Coordinates of C-alpha atoms and ligand atoms in Angstrom, one line a residue:
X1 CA 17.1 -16.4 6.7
X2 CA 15.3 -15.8 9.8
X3 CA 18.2 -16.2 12.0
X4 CA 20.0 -13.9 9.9
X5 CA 17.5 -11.5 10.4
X6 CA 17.5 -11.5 14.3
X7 CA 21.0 -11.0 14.4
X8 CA 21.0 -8.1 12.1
X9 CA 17.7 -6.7 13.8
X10 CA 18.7 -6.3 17.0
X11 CA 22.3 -4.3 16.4
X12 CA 20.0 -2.2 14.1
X13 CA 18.1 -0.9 16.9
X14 CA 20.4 1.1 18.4
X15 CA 21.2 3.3 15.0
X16 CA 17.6 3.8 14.5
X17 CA 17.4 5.3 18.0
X18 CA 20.1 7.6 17.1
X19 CA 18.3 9.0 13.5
X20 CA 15.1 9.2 15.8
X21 CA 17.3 11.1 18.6
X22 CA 18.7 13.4 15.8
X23 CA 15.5 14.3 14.5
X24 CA 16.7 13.9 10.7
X25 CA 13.3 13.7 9.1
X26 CA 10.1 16.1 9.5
X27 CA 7.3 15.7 7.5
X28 CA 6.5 18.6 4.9
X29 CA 9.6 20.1 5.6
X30 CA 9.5 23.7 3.7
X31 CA 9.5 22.7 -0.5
X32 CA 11.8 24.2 -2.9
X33 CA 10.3 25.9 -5.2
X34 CA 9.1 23.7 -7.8
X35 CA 11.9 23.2 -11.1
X36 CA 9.0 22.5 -13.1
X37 CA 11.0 22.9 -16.4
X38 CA 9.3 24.7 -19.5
X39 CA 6.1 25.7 -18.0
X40 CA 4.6 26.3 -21.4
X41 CA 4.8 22.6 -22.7
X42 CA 2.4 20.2 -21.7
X43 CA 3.6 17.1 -19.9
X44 CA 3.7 14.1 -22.9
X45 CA 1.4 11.7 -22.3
X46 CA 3.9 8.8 -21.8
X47 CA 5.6 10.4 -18.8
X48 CA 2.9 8.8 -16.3
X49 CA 3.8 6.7 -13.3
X50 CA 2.4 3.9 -13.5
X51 CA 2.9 3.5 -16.9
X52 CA -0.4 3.6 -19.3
X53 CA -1.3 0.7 -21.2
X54 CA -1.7 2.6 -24.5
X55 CA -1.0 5.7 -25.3
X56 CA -1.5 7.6 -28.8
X57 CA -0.4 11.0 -28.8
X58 CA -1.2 13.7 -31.1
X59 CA -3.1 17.1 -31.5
X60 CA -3.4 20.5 -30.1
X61 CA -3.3 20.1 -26.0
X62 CA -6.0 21.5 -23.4
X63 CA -5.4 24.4 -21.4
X64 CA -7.6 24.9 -18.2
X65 CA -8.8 28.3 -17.7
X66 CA -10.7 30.4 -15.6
X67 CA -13.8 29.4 -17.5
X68 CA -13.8 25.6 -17.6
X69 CA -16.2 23.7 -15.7
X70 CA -15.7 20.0 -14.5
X71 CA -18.8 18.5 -16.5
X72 CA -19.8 15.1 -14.9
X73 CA -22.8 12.8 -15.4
X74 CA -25.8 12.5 -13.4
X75 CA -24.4 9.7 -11.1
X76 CA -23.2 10.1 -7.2
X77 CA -20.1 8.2 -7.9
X78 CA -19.1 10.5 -10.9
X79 CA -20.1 13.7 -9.3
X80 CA -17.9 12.8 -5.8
X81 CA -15.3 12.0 -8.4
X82 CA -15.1 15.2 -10.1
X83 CA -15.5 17.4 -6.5
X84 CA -12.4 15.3 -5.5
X85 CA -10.3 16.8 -8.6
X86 CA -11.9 19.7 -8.3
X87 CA -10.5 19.8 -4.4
X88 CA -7.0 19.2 -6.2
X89 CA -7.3 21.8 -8.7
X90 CA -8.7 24.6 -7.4
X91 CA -5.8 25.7 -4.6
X92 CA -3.1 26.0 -7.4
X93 CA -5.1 27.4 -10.2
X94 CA -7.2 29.8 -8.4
X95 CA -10.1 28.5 -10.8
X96 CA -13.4 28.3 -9.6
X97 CA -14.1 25.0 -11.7
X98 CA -17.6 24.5 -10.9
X99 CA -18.9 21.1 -11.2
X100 CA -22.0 20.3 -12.9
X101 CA -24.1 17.2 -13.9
X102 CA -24.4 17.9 -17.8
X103 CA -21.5 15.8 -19.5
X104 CA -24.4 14.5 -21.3
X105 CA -24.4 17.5 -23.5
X106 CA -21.8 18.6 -26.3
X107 CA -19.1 21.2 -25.1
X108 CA -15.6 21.5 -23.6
X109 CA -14.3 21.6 -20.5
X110 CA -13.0 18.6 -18.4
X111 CA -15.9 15.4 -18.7
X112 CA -16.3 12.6 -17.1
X113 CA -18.6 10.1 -17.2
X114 CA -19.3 6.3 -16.1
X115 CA -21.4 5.6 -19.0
X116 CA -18.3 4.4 -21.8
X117 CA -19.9 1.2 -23.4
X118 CA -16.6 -0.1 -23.9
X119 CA -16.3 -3.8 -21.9
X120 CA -12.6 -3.8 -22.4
X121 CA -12.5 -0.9 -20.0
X122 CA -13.4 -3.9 -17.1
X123 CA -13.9 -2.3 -13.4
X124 CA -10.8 -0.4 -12.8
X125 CA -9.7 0.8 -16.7
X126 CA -10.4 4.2 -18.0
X127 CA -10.1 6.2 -21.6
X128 CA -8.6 9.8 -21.2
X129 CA -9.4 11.7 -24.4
X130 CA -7.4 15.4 -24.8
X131 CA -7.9 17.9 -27.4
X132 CA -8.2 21.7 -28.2
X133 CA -11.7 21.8 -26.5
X134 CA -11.3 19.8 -23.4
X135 CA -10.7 16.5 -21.7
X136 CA -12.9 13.6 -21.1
X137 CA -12.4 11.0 -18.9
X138 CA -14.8 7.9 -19.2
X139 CA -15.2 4.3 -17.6
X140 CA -17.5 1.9 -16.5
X141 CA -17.4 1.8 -12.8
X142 CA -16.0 4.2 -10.3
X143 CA -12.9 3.1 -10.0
X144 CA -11.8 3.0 -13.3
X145 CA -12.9 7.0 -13.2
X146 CA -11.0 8.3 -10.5
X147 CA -7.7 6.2 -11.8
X148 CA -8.4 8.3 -14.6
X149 CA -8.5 11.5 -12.3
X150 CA -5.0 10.7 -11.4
X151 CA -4.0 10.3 -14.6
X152 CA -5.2 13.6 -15.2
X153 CA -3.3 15.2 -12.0
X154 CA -0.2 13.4 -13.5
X155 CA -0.2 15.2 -17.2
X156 CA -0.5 18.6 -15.5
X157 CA 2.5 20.5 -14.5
X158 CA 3.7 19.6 -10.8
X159 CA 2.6 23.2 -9.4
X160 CA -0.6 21.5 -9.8
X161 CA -0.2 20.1 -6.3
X162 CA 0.5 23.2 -4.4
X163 CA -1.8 24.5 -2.0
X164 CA -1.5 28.1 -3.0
X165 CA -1.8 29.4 -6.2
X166 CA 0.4 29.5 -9.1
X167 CA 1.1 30.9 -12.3
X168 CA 0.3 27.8 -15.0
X169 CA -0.8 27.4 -17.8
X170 CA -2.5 24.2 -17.1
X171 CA -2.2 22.5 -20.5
X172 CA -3.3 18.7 -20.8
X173 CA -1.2 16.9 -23.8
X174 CA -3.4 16.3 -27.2
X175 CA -4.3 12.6 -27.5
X176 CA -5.7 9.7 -25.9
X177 CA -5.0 7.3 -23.3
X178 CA -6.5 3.5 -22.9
X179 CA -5.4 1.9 -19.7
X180 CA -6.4 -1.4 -18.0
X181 CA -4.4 -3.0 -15.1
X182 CA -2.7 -6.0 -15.2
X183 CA -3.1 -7.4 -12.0
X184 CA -6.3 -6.9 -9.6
X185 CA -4.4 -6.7 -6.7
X186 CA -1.8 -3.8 -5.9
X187 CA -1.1 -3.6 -2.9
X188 CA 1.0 -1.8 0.2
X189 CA 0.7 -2.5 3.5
X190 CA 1.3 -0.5 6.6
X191 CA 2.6 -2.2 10.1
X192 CA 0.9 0.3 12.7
X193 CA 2.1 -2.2 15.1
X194 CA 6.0 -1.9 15.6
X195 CA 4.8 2.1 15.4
X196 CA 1.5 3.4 16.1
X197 CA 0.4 5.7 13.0
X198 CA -2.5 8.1 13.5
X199 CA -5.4 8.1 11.5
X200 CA -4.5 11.1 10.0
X201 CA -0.7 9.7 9.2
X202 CA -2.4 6.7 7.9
X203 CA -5.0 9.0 5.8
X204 CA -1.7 10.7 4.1
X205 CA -0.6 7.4 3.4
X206 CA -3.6 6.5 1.7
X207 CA -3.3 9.7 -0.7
X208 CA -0.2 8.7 -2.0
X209 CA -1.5 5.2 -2.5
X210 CA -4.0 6.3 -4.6
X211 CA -1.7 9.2 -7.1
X212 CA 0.1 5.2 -8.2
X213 CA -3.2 3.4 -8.9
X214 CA -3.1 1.0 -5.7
X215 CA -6.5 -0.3 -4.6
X216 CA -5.7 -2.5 -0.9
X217 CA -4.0 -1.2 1.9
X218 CA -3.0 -3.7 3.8
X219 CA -3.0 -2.9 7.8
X220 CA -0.6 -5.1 10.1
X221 CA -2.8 -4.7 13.3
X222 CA -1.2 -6.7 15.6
X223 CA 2.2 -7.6 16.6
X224 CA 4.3 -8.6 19.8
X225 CA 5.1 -5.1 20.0
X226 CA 1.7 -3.6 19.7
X227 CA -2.2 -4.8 19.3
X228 CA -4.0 -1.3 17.4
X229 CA -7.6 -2.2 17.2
X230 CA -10.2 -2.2 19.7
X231 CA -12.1 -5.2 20.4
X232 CA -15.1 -4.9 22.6
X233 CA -15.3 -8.4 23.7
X234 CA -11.3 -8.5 24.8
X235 CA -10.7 -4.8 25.8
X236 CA -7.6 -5.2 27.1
X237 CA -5.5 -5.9 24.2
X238 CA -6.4 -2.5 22.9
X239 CA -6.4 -0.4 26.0
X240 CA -2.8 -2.6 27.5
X241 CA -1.8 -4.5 24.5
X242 CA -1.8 -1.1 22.1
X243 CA -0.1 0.8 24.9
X244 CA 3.4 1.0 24.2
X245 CA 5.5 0.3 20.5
X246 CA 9.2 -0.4 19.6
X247 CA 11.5 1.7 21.7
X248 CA 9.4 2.4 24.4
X249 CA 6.8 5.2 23.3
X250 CA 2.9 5.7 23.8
X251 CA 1.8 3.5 21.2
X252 CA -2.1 3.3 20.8
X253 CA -4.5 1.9 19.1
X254 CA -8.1 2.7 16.7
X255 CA -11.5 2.5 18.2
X256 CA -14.2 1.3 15.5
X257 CA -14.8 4.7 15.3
X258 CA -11.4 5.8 13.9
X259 CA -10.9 2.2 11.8
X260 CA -14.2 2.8 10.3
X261 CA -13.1 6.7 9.3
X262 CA -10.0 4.6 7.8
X263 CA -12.1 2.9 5.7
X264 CA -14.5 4.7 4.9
X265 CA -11.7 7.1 3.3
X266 CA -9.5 4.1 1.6
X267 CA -13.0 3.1 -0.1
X268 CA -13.2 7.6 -1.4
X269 CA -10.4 6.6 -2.8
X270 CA -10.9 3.4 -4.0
X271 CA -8.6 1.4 -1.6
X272 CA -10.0 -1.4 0.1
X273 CA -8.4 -1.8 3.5
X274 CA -7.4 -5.6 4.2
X275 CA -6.7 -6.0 8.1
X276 CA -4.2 -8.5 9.3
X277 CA -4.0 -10.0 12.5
X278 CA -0.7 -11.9 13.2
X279 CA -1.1 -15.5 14.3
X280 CA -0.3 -17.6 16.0
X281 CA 3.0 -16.1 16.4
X282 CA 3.8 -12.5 16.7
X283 CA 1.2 -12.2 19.4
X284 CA 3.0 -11.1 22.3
X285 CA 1.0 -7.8 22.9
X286 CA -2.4 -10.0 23.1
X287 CA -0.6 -12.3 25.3
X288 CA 0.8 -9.4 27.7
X289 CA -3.0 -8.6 27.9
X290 CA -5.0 -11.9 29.1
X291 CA -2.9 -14.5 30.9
X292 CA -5.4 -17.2 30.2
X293 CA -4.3 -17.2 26.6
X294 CA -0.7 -18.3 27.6
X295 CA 0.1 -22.0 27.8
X296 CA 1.0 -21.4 31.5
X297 CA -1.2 -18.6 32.8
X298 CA 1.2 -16.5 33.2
X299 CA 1.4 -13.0 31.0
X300 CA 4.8 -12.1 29.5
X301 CA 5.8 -7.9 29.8
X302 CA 4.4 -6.2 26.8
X303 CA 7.8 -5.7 24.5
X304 CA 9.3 -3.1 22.8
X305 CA 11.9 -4.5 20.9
X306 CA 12.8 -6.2 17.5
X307 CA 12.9 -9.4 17.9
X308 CA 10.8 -11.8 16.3
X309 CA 9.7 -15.1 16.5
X310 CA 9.6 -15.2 20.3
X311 CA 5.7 -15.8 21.0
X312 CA 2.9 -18.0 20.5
X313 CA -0.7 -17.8 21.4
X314 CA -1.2 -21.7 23.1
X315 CA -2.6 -23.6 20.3
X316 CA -4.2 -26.6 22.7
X317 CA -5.9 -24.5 24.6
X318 CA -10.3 -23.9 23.6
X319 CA -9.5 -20.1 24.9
X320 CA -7.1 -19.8 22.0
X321 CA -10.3 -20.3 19.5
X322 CA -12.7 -18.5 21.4
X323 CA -10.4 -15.4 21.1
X324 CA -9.8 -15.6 17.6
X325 CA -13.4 -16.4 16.5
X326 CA -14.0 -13.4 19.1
X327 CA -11.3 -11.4 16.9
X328 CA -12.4 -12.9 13.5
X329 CA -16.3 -11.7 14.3
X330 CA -15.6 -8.2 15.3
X331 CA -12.8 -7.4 12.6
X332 CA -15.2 -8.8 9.7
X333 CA -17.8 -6.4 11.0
X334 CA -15.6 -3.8 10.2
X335 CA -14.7 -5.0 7.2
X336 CA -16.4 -4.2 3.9
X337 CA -13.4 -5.8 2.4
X338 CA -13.5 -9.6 1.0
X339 CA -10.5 -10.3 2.8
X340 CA -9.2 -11.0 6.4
X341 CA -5.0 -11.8 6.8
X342 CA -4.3 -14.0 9.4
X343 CA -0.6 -13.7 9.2
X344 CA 1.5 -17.1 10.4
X345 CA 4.6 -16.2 9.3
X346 CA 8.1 -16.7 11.6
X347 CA 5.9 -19.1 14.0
X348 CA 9.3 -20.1 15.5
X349 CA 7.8 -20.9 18.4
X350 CA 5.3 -23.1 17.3
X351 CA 6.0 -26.4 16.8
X352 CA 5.2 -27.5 12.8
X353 CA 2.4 -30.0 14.5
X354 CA 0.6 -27.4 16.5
X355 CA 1.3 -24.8 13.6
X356 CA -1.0 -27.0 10.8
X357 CA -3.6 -27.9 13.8
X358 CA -3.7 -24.1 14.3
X359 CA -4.0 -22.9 11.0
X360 CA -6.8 -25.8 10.3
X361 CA -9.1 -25.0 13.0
X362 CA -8.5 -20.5 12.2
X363 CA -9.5 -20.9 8.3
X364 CA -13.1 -22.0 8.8
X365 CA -13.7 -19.3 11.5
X366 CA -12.7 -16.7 8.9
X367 CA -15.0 -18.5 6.2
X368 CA -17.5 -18.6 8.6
X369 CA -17.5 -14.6 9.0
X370 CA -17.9 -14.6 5.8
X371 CA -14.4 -13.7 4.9
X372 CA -11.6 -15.0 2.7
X373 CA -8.2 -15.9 4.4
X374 CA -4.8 -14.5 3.3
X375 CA -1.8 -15.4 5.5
X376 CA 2.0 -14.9 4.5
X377 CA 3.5 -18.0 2.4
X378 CA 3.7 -20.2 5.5
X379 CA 0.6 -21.1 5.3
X380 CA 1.5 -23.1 2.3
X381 CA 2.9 -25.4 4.8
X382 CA -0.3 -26.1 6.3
X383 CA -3.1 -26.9 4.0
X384 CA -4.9 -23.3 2.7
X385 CA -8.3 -22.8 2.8
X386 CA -10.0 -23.2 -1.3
X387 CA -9.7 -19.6 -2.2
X388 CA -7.0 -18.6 0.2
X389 CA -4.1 -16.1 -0.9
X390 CA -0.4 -16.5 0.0
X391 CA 1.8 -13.1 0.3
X392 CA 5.1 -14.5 -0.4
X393 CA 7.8 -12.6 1.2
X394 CA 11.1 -14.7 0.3
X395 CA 14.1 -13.6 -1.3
X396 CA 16.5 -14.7 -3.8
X397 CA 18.0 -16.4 -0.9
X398 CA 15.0 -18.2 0.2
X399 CA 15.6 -22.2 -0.1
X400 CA 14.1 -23.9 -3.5
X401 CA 12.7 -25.9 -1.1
X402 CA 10.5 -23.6 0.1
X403 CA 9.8 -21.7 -2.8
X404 CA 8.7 -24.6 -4.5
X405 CA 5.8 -25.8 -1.3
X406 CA 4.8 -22.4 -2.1
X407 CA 4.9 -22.8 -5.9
X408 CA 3.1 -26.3 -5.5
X409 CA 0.3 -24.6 -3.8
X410 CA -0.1 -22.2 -6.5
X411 CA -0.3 -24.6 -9.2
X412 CA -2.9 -26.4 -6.9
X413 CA -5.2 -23.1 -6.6
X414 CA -3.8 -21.0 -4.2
X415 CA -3.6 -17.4 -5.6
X416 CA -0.1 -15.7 -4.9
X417 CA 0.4 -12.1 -3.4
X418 CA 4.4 -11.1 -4.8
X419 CA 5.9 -9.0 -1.7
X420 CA 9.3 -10.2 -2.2
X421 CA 11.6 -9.2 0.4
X422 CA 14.5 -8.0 -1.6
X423 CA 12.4 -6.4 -4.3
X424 CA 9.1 -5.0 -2.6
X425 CA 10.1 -4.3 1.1
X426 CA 10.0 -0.6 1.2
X427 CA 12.1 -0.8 4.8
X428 CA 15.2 -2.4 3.5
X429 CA 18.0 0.0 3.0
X430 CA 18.3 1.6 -0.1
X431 CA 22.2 1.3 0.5
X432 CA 24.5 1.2 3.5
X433 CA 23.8 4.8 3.8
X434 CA 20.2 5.2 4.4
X435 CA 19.9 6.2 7.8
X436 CA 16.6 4.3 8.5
X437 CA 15.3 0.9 8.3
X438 CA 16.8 -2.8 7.7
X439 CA 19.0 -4.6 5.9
X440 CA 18.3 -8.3 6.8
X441 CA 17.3 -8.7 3.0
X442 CA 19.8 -7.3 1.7
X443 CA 20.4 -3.3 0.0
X444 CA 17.2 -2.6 -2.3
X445 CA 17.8 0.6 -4.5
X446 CA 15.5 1.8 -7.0
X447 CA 16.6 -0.2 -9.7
X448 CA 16.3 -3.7 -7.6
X449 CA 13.2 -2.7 -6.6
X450 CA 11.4 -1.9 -10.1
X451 CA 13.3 -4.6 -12.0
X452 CA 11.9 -7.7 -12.0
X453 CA 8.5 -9.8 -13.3
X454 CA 6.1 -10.7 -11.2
X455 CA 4.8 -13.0 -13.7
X456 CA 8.0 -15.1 -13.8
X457 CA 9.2 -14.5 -10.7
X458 CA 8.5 -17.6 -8.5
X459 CA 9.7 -21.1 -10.2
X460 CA 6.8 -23.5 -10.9
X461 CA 4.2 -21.5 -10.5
X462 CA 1.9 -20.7 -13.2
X463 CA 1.5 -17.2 -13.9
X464 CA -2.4 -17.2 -13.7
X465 CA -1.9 -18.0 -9.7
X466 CA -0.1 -14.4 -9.6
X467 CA -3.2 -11.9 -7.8
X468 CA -0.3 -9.1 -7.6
X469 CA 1.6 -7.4 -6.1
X470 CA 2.4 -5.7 -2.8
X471 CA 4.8 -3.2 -1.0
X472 CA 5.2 -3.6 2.9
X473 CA 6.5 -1.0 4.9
X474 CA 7.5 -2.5 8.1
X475 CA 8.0 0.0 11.1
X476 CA 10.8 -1.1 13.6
X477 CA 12.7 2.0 12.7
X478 CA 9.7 4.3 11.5
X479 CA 7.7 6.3 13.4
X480 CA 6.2 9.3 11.6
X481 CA 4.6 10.5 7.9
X482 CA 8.0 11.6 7.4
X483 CA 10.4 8.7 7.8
X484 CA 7.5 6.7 5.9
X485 CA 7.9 9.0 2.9
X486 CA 11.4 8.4 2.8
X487 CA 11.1 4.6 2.6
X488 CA 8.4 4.4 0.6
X489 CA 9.7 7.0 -2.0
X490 CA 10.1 6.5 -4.7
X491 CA 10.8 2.8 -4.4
X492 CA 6.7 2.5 -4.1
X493 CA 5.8 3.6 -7.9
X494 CA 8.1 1.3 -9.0
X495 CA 5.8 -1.8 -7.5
X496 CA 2.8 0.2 -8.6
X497 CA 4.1 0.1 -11.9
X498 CA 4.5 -3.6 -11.8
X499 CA 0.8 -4.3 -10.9
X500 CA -0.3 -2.0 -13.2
X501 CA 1.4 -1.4 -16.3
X502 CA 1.8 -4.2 -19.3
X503 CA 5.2 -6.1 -19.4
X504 CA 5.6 -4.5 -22.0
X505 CA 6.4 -1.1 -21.0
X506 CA 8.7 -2.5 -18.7
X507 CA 12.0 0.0 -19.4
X508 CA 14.5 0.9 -16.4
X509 CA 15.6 3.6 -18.8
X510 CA 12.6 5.0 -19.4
X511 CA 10.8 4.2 -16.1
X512 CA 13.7 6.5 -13.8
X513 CA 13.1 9.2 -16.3
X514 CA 9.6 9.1 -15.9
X515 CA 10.1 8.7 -12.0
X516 CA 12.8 12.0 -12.0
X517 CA 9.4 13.5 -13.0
X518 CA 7.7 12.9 -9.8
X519 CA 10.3 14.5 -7.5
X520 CA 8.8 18.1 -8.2
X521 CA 5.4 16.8 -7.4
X522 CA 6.3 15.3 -4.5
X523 CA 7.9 18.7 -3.6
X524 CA 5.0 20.1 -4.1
X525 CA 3.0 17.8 -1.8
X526 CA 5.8 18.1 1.0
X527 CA 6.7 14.3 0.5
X528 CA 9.8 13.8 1.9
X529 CA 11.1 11.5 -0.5
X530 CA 15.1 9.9 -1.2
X531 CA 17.1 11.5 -4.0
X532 CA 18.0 8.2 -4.8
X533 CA 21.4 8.4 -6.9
X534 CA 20.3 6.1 -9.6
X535 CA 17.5 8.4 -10.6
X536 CA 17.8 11.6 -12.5
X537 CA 16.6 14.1 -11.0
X538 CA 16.2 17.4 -11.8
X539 CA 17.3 20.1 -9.9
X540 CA 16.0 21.9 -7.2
Ligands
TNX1 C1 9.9 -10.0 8.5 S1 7.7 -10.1 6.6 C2 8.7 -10.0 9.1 C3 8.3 -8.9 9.9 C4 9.4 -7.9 10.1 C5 10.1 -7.6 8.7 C6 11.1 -6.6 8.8 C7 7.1 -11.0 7.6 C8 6.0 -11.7 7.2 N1 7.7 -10.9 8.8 O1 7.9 -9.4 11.2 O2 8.8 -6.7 10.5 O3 10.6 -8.9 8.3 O4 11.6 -6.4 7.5

């Protein structure tokens, strides 16, 4: 598979350079006006992405007005909760929609509260009531409130999402909804490495993260192509290492300051970032910067191409551990997060020997910081850490060899991330048309990508192993908000969907009904997103 992949990776370059030269994609390019349908129906309450776990529909809907006040109880978390929905509303419906700490007390309006005494609700569920005299959203913790919210944004028309104001009415469906996730982790990840992404294109990301329910963004901070995050102790890798990307440009890379304004507005929205650093391979930036880490002394260019598989940091070398305990230490400082990825995947340049000494000495460093490792399904050919996760990234073409060493480790504790890369990876083609991204795994349109169990997906392994799901978005031929969008959408509700929702609703019929439904909301946030032929959409 991986040879496969160079091969088609490095003719691919030179088309991307062409759709970058061409200028094909700009983010927020001027929306259609919205085709919103019947404005005077409410939205049913089925028609949400991902799909709720229960829904029971019935009785006269709720319209916002001019007079209805966003009610919230007397916590922080539920008052910075309803000011975030409040910051949604109040550009398109001109409302005022003052919020004040008194859901306690009977009334309309829109309520929410943290204080539901319902233990089925766990730490991410929520119970979305609608009727003629308001709405009330309540949960137990935070989280479970603002996936609520977004709920809510969902059952209003799309013109909700404008940022100037429009005509309504703003009618919420009669009824209630009772929604749990199925799997605690849903996930996307982000390579800033192959492209450098600013915080503020990484912040938009992180919106439409959280409209699907996701709760991790993974970051791929290092590559042989780029290093993105400053470390005080080895300033170089930022400062050289983060100073160029794939085809040549600028690159860059966070100081604390901007990784810490990252997280601190994942965690707003309830996304906990999970930092990767790629090792032992795909570390050609950090060797570029500090010849001491290379076997012979001597420091390679720093590379802007697309190969992979090429480097190694110099596993029988102490400076090798010093640098990552160095690297370990600092990123778990910034890191809230239980969770540091170490990467080792495509270590073709590592032998297998010096791969499992590697990977045995690394573990214990990130235990030590007080962190739990996740690499990519590699690691399953060392020995994981107890608790580890493995992100397994194979495809239907992957050997049963290998699936089953990663299948074995599942069934022997190791907790499985799904990111398959036929299925999940948002930068495979959709079809031999799409003007951006790869193909190595093959075309993945809409339907590929939604249509599958995660649950039953890998042979051997027991379902319980399965932590979730997540969506990479790789960047050799992406390098701005726009080009992102049109990957990620609308392939990326589709794995949403599959962490979240019950197998049960599981419908490609319904589901690319439901999905048509989002294009006029991603109109109306400027998302540039693929009118992907196998989904209806309506009209513009
Ligand atoms: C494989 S997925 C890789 C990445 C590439 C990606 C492109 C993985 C663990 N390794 O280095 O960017 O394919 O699709």
């Amino acid at each position: 598979m991986t040879q496969h992949h160079h091969h088609r990776t490095t003719r691919l370059l030179g088309s991307l350079l062409l759709v970058a030269a061409a200028g094909a994609f700009t983010v927020g390019a001027a929306p259609a006006p919205a085709a919103d349908g019947d404005s005077t129906a409410a939205v049913p309450l089925t028609r949400v992405i991902p799909a709720p776990a229960s829904v029971t529909a019935g009785g006269a809907p709720y319209r916002i007005t001019g007079g209805t006040h966003i009610h919230v109880d007397d916590s922080r978390e539920a008052r910075r909760i309803g000011s975030y929905l409040a910051d949604v509303l109040r550009p398109s419906t001109g409302y005022r929609l003052p919020v004040t700490d008194d859901s306690d007390r009977h009334g309309g309006g829109i309520r929410l509260t943290l204080k539901s005494k319902d233990k089925s609700l766990g730490g991410e569920g929520y119970r979305l009531e609608s009727g003629r005299h308001g709405v009330t959203i309540s949960a137990r913790e935070p989280a479970g409130l603002f996936h609520g919210v977004q709920t809510l944004r969902q059952l209003l028309p799309a013109a909700v999402e404008r940022d100037s104001r429009q005509p309504g009415p703003w009618l919420v469906a009669g009824g209630t909804v009772e929604d749990t996730p199925r799997y605690a982790w849903r996930g996307a990840m982000l390579d800033v490495s192959r492209h450098f992404f600013s915080v503020d294109e990484v912040k938009r990301y992180i919106d439409q993260l959280a409209l699907y329910k996701l709760n991790k963004l993974h970051l791929h901070l290092s590559d042989d192509q780029g290093w993105r995050i400053a470390i005080d102790s080895w300033p170089r890798l930022a400062t050289y290492g983060g100073s160029t990307e794939v085809g040549g440009g600028p690159g860059g890379h966070y100081t604390k300051a901007d990784y810490k304004e990252i997280v601190r507005y994942a965690a707003a929205r309830h996304l906990e970032v999970v930092p990767e650093i790629d090792m032992p391979g795909h570390t050609n930036a950090a060797l570029a910067s500090y010849a001491e880490l290379n076997c012979d002394g001597v420091a390679p260019p720093l590379y802007t191409g697309i190969e992979v598989g090429f480097s190694s940091l110099c596993v029988n070398k102490e400076i090798t551990y010093d640098f990552v305990e160095d690297v370990v230490r600092e990123l778990a400082a910034l890191t809230p997060g239980r969770y540091l990825h170490i990467g080792g995947d495509e270590a073709h340049s590592t032998s297998h020997e010096d791969y499992v000494t590697f990977m045995e000495r690394v573990q214990p460093v990130v235990a030590e910081y007080g962190k739990t490792v996740i690499g990519w399904h590699q690691l399953t050919g060392a020995e994981p850490a107890e608790g580890a996760l493995a992100q397994y990234w194979g495809t239907d073409r992957t050997s049963a060899a290998e699936k089953e060493q990663v299948a074995a480790a599942a069934r022997n504790g190791t907790g499985l991330i799904l990111s398959p890369a036929d299925r999940a990876y948002l930068d495979m083609k959709y079809d031999k048309d799409t003007p951006l991204g790869l193909a190595w795994a093959g075309y993945v349109d809409v339907q590929r990508s939604y249509d599958w169990n995660p649950g039953e997906y890998l042979p051997g392994a027991p379902a319980s192993a399965v932590r979730g799901v997540e969506a990479p978005l790789w960047t050799e031929t992406l390098g701005d908000s726009g080009q992102l969008e049109y990957m990620a959408f609308p392939r990326l509700p589709g794995v949403a969907e599959l962490g979240w929702s019950p197998a049960s609703t599981h419908d490609w019929d319904a589901y690319r009904e439901r999905l048509a439904a989002q294009g006029p909301r991603w109109d109306a946030l400027g998302i540039n997103y693929h009118r992907a032929p196998d989904v209806p959409w309506p009209a513009r």
